[in-house]
Short mmCIF file of C-alpha atoms in Angstrom, two decimals:
data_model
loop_
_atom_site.label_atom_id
_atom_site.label_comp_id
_atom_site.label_asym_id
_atom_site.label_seq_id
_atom_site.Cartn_x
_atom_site.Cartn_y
_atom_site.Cartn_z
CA UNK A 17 0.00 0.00 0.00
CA UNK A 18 1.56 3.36 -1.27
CA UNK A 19 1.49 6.61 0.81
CA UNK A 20 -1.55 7.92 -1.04
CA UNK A 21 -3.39 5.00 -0.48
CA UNK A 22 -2.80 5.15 2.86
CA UNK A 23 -3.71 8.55 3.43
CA UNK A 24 -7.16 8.04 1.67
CA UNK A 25 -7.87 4.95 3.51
CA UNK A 26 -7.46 7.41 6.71
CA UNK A 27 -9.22 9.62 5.73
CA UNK A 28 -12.15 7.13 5.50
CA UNK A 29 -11.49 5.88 8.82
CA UNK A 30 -12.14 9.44 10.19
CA UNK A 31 -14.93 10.17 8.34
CA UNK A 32 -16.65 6.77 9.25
CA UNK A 33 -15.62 7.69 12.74
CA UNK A 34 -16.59 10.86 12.92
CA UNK A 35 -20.10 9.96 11.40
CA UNK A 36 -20.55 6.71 13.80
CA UNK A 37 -19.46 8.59 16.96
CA UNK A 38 -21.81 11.67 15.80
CA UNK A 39 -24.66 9.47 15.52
CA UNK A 40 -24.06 7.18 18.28
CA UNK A 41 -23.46 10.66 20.28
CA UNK A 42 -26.82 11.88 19.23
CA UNK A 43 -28.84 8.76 19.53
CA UNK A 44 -27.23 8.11 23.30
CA UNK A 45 -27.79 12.03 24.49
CA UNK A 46 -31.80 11.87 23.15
CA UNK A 47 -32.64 8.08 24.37
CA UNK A 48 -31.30 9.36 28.08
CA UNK A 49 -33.66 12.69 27.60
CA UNK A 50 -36.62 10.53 26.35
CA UNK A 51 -36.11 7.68 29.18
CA UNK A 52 -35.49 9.96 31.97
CA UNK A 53 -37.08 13.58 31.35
CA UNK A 54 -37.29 15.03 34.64
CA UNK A 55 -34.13 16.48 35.64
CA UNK A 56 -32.69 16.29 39.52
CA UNK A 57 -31.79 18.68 42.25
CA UNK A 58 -29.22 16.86 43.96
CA UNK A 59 -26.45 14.15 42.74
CA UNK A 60 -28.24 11.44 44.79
CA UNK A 61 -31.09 11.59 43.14
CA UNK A 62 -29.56 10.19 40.00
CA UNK A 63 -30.14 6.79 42.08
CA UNK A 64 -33.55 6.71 42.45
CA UNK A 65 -34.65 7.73 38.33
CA UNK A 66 -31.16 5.08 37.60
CA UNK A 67 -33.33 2.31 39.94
CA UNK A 68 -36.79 3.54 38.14
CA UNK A 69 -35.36 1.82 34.60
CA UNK A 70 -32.08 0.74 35.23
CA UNK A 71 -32.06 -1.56 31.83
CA UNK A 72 -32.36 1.80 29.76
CA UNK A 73 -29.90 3.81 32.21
CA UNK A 74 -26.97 1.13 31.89
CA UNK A 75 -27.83 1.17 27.67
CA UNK A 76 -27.34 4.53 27.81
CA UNK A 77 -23.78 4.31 29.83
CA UNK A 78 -22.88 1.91 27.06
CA UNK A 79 -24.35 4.21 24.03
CA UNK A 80 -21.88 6.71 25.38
CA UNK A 81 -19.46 4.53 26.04
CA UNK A 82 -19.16 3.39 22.61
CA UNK A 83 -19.44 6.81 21.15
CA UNK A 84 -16.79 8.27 23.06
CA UNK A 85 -14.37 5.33 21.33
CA UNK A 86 -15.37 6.22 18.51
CA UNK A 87 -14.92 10.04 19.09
CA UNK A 88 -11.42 9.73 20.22
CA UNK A 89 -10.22 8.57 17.08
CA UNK A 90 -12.49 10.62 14.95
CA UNK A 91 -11.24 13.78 17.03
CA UNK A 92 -7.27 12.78 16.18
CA UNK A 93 -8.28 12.07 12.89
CA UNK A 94 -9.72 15.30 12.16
CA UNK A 95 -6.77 17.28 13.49
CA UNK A 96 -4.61 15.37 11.62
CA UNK A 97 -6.64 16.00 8.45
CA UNK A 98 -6.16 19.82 9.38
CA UNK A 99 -2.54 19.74 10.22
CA UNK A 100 -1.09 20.31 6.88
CA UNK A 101 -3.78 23.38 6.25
CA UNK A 102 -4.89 24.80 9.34
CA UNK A 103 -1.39 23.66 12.12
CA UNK A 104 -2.98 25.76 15.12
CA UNK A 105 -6.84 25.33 15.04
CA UNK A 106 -5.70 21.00 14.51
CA UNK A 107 -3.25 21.95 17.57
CA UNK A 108 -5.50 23.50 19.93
CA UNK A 109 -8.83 22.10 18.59
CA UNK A 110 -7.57 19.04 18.93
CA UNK A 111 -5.73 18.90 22.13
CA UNK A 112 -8.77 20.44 24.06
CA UNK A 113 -11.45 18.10 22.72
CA UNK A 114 -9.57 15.45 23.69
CA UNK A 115 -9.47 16.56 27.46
CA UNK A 116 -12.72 17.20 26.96
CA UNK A 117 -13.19 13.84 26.17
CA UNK A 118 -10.95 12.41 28.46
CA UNK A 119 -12.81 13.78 31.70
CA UNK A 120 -16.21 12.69 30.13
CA UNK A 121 -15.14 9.42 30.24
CA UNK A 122 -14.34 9.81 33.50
CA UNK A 123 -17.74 11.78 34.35
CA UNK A 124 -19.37 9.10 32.40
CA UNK A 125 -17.96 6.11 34.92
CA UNK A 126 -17.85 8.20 37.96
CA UNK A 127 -21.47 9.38 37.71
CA UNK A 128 -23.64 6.90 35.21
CA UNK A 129 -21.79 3.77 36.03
CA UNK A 130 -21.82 4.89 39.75
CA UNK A 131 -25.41 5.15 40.29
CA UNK A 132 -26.36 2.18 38.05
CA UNK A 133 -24.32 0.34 40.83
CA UNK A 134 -26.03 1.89 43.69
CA UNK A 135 -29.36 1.61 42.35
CA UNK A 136 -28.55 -2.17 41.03
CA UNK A 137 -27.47 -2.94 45.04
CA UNK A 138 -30.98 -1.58 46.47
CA UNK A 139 -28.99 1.81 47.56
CA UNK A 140 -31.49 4.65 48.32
CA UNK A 141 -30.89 8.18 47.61
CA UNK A 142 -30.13 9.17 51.56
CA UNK A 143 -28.14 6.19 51.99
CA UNK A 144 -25.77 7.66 48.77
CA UNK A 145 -26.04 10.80 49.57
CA UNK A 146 -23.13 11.66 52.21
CA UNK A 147 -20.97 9.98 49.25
CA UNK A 148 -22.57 12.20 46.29
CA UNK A 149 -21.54 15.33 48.37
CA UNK A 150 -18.48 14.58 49.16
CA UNK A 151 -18.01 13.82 45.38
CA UNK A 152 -19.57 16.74 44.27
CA UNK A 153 -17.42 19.21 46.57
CA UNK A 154 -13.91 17.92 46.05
CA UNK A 155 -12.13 20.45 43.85
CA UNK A 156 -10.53 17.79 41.35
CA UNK A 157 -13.85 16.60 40.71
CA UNK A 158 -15.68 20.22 39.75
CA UNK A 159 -12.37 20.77 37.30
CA UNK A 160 -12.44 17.92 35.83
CA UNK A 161 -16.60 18.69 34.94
CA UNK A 162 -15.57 22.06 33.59
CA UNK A 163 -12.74 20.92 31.77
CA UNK A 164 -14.93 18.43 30.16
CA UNK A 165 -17.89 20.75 29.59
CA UNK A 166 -15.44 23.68 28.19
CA UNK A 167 -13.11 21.13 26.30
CA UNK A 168 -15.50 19.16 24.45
CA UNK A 169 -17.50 22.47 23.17
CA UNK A 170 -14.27 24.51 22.36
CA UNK A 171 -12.38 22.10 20.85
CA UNK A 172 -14.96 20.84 18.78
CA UNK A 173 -15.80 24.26 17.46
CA UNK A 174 -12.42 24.87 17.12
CA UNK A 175 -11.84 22.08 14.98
CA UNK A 176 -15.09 22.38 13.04
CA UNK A 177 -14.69 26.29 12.42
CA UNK A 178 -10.74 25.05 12.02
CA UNK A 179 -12.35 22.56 8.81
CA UNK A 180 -14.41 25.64 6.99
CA UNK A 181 -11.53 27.95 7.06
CA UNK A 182 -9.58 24.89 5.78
CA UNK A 183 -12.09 24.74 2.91
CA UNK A 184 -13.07 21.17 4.12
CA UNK A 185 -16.58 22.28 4.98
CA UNK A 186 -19.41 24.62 4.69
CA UNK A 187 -20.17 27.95 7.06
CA UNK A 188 -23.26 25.74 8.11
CA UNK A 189 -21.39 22.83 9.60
CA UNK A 190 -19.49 24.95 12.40
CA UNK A 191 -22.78 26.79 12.89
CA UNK A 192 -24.97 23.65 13.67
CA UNK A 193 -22.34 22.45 15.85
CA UNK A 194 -22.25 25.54 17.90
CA UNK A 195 -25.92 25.51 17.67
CA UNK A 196 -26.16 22.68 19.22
CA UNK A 197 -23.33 22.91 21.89
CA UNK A 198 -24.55 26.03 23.20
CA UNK A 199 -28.70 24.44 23.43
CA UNK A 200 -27.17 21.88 24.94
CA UNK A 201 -25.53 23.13 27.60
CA UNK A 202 -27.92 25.96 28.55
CA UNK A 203 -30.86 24.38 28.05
CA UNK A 204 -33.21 21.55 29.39
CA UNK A 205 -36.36 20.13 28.37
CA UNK A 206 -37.01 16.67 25.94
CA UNK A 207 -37.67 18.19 22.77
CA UNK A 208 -34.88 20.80 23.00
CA UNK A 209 -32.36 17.68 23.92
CA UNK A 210 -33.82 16.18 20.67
CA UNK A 211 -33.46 19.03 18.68
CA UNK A 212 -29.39 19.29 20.03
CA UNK A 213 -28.70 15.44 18.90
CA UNK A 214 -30.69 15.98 15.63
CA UNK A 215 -28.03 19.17 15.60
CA UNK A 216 -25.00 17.27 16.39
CA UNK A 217 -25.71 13.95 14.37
CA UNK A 218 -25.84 16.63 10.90
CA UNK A 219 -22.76 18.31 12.02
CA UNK A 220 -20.77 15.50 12.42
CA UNK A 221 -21.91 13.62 9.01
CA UNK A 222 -21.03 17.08 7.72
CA UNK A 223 -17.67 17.19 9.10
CA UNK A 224 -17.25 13.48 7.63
CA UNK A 225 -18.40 14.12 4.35
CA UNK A 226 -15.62 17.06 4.29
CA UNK A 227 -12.90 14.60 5.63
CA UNK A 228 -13.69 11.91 3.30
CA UNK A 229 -13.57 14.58 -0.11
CA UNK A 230 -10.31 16.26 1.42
CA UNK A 231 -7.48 15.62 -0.77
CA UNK A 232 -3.59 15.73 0.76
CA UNK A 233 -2.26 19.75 1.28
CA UNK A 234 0.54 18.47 -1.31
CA UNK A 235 -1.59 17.05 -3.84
CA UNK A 236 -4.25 20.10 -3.72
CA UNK A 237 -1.24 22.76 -4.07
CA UNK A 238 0.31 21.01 -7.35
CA UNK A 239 -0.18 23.28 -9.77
CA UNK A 240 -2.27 21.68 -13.31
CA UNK A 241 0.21 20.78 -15.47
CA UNK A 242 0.31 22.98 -19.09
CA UNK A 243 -1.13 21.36 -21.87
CA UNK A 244 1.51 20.25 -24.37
CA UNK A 245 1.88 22.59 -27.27
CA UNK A 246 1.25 20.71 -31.10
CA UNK A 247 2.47 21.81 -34.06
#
C-alpha cells in the first residue's frame, strides 16, 4: 500500500468515525432525555430515576461509552486532516477536545456507572447521599466537569470552524455544531435535547463528508500541469 493510499484509507477511517461517533453521540444524548425527562436537584437523586429503569440507564452508559471510542479517534483524525492546512486550530482544537473527552469518560464512569451500581445494590438516595456530596465538593472533581464541559465544546468548534476555514466544509457545519453545543448546555427540556442530537448527528456527518472529499495539502497545491503545445 503506497502513501496515497494510505492517506485516503485514513481519511475514511475518520470520516466513518466521525459519522458513527456523531450518531451514536446523538442517539445516546436523546434516548437518556426521552427515558429519563425530569431532571434532579441533587447528585443522589440520580439513584432513584437510575433504579426507576435501570435496563435503559446502563444502555445509555454503554451508548456513550461506545461513542466516546469512537470520538477519540475521529477527534485525532480530524486534526490530523487539518494539520497540513490549518497547524494551530488541529493543535489547539484538537488537544482540548480530547481533554474534553478524556474527563467525560471519566464523568461518564464516575457518575452513570456509579449510580447504576447503587441503584442495582438496592442503595437509596439518603443512603448515597453523604458519598454524592463529598463527590460533588472535592475540587478535582468540579475541574475535571468544567474541563470536560469547556473542552469538548471549544475544541470541537475549534476544529469544526478550524475545517471551513480549511475549505473542508461549509459555514453551516461549524454553525450547527455551535448551535447545538450552546442548546445543549444551557438548556433543558425533551424536545430541545432532541433538537441538540438531531443538531450534532448533521454536524458531524457534515464534518465526515468534508474529511472523506479532502485531498492531501501536497496534492491540492500542485499546480495543473500545461497542456503540451502541437504543431
Amino acid at each position: 500500500m503506497d502513501d496515497r493510499t494510505g492517506r485516503r484509507t485514513g481519511r475514511r477511517l475518520t470520516a466513518g468515525a466521525l459519522l458513527a461517533g456523531g450518531v451514536l453521540y446523538g442517539v445516546a444524548n436523546a434516548f437518556y432525555w426521552v427515558m429519563f425527562p425530569d431532571d434532579v436537584s441533587e447528585s443522589a437523586g440520580n439513584v432513584t430515576v437510575a433504579a426507576g429503569n435501570l435496563g435503559a440507564w446502563r444502555v445509555e452508559t454503554v451508548l456513550f461509552a461506545l461513542a466516546h471510542l469512537l470520538l477519540v479517534p475521529a477527534t485525532l483524525g480530524l486534526a490530523a486532516t487539518l494539520g497540513g492546512r490549518k497547524p494551530v486550530a488541529a493543535a489547539v482544537g484538537g488537544a482540548t477536545a480530547l481533554l474534553g473527552l478524556y474527563f467525560s469518560t471519566v464523568h461518564l464512569w464516575q457518575y452513570n456507572a456509579l449510580f447504576g451500581a447503587l441503584a442495582g445494590g438496592g442503595v437509596d438516595a439518603d443512603a448515597a447521599r453523604p458519598v454524592t456530596n463529598a463527590i460533588d465538593g472535592d475540587p478535582f472533581v468540579m475541574a475535571s466537569f468544567a474541563v470536560w464541559l469547556l473542552g469538548w465544546l471549544v475544541g470541537l468548534l475549534v476544529l469544526a470552524f478550524g475545517a471551513w476555514r480549511a475549505r473542508l466544509v461549509a459555514l453551516w457545519v461549524p454553525l450547527v455544531l455551535t448551535a447545538g453545543q450552546v442548546l445543549d448546555l444551557l438548556t433543558e427540556g425533551v424536545p430541545v435535547k432532541v433538537a441538540v442530537s438531531v443538531l450534532m448527528v448533521a454536524g458531524f456527518a457534515g464534518l465526515a463528508l468534508g474529511v472523506e472529499r479532502s485531498r492531501p495539502v501536497d496534492a491540492a497545491a500542485e499546480p495543473a500541469t500545461p497542456a503540451t503545445a502541437h504543431a
